[in-house]
Coordinates of C-alpha atoms in Angstrom, one line a residue:
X1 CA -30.9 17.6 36.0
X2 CA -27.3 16.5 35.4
X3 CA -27.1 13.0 34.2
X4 CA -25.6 9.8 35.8
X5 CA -23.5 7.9 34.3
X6 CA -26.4 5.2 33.8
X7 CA -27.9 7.9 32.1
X8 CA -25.1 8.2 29.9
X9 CA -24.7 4.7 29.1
X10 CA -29.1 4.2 28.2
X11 CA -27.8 7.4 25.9
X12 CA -25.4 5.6 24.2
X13 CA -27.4 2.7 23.6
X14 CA -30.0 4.4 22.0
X15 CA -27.4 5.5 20.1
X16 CA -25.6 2.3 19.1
X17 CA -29.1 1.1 18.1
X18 CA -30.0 4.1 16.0
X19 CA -26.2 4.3 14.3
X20 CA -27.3 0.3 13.6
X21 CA -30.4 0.9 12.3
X22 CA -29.4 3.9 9.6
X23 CA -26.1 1.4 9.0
X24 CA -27.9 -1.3 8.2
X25 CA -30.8 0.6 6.2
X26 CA -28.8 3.4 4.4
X27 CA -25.3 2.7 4.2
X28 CA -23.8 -0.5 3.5
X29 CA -24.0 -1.1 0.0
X30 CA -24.8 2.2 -1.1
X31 CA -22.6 3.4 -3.8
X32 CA -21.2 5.6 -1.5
X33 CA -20.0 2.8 1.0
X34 CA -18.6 1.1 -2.4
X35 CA -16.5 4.2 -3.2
X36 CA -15.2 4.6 0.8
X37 CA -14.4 0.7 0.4
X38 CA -12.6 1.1 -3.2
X39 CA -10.8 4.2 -1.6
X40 CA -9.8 2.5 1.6
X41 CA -8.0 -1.2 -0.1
X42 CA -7.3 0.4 -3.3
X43 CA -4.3 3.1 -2.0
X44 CA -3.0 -0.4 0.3
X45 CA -2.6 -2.4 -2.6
X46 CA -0.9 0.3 -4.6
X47 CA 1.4 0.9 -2.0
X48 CA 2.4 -2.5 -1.4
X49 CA 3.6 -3.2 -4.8
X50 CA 5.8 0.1 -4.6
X51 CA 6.7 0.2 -0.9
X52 CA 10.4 0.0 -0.5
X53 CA 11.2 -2.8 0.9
X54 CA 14.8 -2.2 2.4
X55 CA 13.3 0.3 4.3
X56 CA 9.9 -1.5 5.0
X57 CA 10.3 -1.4 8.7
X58 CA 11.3 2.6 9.1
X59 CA 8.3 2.8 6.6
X60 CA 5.8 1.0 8.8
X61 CA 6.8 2.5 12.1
X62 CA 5.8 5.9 10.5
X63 CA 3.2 4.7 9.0
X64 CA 1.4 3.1 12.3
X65 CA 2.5 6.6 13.8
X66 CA 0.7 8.3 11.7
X67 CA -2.2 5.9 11.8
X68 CA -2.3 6.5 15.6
X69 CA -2.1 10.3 15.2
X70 CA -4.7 10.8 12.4
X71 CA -7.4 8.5 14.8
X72 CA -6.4 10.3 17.9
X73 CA -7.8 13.3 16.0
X74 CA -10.4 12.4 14.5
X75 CA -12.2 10.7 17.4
X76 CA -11.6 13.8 19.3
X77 CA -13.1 16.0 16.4
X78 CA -16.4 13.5 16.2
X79 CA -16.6 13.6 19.5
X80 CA -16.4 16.7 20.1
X81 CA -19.2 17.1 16.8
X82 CA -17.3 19.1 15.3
X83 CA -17.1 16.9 12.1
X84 CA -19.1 13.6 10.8
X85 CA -19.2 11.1 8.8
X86 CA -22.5 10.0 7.0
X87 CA -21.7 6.8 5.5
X88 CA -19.2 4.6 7.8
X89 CA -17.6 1.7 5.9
X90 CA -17.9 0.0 9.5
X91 CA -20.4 0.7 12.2
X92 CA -17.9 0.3 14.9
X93 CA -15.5 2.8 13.6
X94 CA -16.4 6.1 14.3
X95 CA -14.1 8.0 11.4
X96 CA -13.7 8.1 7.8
X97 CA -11.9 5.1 6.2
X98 CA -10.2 7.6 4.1
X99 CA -8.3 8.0 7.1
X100 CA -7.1 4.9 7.1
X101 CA -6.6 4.2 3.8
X102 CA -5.7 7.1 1.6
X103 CA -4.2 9.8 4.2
X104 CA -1.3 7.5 6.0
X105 CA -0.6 6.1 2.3
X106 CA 0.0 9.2 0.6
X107 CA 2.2 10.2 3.8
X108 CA 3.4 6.7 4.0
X109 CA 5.0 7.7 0.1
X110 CA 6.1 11.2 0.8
X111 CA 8.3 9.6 3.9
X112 CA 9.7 6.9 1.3
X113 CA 10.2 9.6 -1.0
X114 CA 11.3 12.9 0.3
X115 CA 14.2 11.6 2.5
X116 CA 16.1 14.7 3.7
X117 CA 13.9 17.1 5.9
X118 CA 13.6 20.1 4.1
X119 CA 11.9 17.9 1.1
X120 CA 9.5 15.8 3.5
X121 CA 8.4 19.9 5.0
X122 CA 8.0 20.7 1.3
X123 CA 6.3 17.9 0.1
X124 CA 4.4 17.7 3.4
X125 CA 2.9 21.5 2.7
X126 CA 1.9 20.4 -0.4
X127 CA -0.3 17.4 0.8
X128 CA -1.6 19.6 3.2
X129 CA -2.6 22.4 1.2
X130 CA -4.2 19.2 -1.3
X131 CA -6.3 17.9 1.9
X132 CA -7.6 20.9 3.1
X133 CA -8.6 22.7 -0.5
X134 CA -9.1 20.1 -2.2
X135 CA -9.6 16.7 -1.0
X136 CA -12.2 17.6 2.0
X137 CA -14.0 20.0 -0.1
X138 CA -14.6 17.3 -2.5
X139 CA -15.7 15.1 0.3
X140 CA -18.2 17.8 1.2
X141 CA -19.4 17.9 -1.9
X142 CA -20.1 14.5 -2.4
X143 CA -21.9 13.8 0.8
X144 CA -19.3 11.6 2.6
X145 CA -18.3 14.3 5.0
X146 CA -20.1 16.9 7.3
X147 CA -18.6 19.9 9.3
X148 CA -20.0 21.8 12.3
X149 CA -18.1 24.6 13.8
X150 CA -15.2 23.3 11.3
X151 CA -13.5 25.4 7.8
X152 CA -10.9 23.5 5.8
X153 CA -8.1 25.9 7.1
X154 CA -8.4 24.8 10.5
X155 CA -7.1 21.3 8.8
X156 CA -4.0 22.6 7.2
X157 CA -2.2 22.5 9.7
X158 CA -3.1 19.9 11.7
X159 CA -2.3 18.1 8.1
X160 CA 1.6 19.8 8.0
X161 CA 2.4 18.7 11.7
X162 CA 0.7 15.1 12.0
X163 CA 3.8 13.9 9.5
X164 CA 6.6 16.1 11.1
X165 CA 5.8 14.6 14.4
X166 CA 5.6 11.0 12.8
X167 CA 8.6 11.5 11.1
X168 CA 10.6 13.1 14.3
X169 CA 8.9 10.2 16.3
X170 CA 10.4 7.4 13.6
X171 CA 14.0 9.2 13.4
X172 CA 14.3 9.3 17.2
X173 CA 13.7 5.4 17.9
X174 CA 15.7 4.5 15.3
X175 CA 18.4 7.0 16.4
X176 CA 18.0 5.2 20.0
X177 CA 18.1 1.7 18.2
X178 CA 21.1 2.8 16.1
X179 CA 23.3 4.3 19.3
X180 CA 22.0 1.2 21.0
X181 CA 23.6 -1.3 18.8
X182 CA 26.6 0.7 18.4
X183 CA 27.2 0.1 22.4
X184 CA 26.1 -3.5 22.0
X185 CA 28.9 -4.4 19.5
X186 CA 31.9 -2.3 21.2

C-alpha cells in the first residue's frame, strides 16, 4: 500500500508525540542535555568578548552563512537517517546544538583570523581534519551522536567546503557592495 499524505501526517504525529515523550522523560536535564547547553552558550560568549568588532558585520554575514549551510546539512542527513542525535537541547530542533554553537564559532574565528585565502584553506583543513577525527568520534563515544550508513571521512570534506563557500559567499556581497558604493559616490 503506498501511503497518503494523511497517512504521512498521523506518522508524524505519532512521531512528534513519541520525540515528546522520550524529551520530556530522558533528556532534558540529563547531564548530557547540561553538557550540549554548556557547549552551545559557552563558545557565544567567548566569542563575543573577542569578536573583532571593526569587522563585526563581514564576521556575522559568514557566520549566518555558515549557520544556514551547516542546518541545510544536517536536516538532510537526519532526514535522510543517516545520522541522529539522542539527546536534543530542543525538541523542535532536529540537529545537534553543537552545530549551532561550537562549529560556526570556531569557523566564525578562523574567518576573523586567517584573512588571506591560502591561510583560511589551511586553517580550514585543520578544523576539518579536528571534526571528523576527533570531535565526532568523541561525540560517538559519549552518547550524544549516532551514525547509520555514515564514517567520519565522509565529513571531512563536507567540513573543508562548508567555510570556502561561506567565505566566497561573504567576499562576493561585499565585493558587489564595495563596486556599488564606488558608482554611488562618482
Amino acid at each position: 500500500m503506498i501511503p497518503t499524505h494523511a497517512d504521512i501526517v498521523n506518522m508524524q504525529h505519532i512521531i512528534w508525540e513519541t520525540k515528546l515523550n522520550k524529551w520530556l522523560h530522558n533528556d532534558v536535564f540529563s547531564w548530557r542535555w547540561w553538557i550540549i547547553l554548556i557547549v552551545t552558550i559557552v563558545p557565544l560568549i567567548i566569542w563575543l568578548r573577542i569578536v573583532d568588532k571593526r569587522r563585526l558585520a563581514s564576521i556575522i554575514m559568514f557566520g549566518l552563512i555558515i549557520i544556514v549551510l551547516i542546518v541545510i546539512l544536517d536536516i538532510v542527513g537526519y532526514e535522510m537517517a543517516l545520522w541522529s542525535y539522542p539527546v536534543e537541547l530542543l525538541i523542535m530542533v532536529p540537529l545537534l546544538e553543537i552545530d549551532l554553537g561550537l562549529l560556526p564559532i570556531i569557523y566564525l574565528l578562523v574567518f576573523q583570523y586567517a584573512m588571506d585565502w591560502k591561510k583560511f584553506i589551511i586553517a580550514n583543513i585543520v578544523v576539518a581534519a579536528a571534526f571528523s577525527f576527533i570531535l565526532e568520534p568523541i561525540l560517538l563515544w559519549a552518547g550524544f551522536y549516532e551514525v547509520h550508513e555514515w564514517k567520519s571521512i565522509y565529513s571531512l570534506p563536507i567540513y573543508v567546503v562548508l567555510p570556502i563557500l561561506a567565505k566566497w559567499g561573504t567576499d562576493t556581497i561585499l565585493n558587489i557592495q564595495r563596486f556599488n558604493l564606488e558608482q554611488d559616490s562618482k
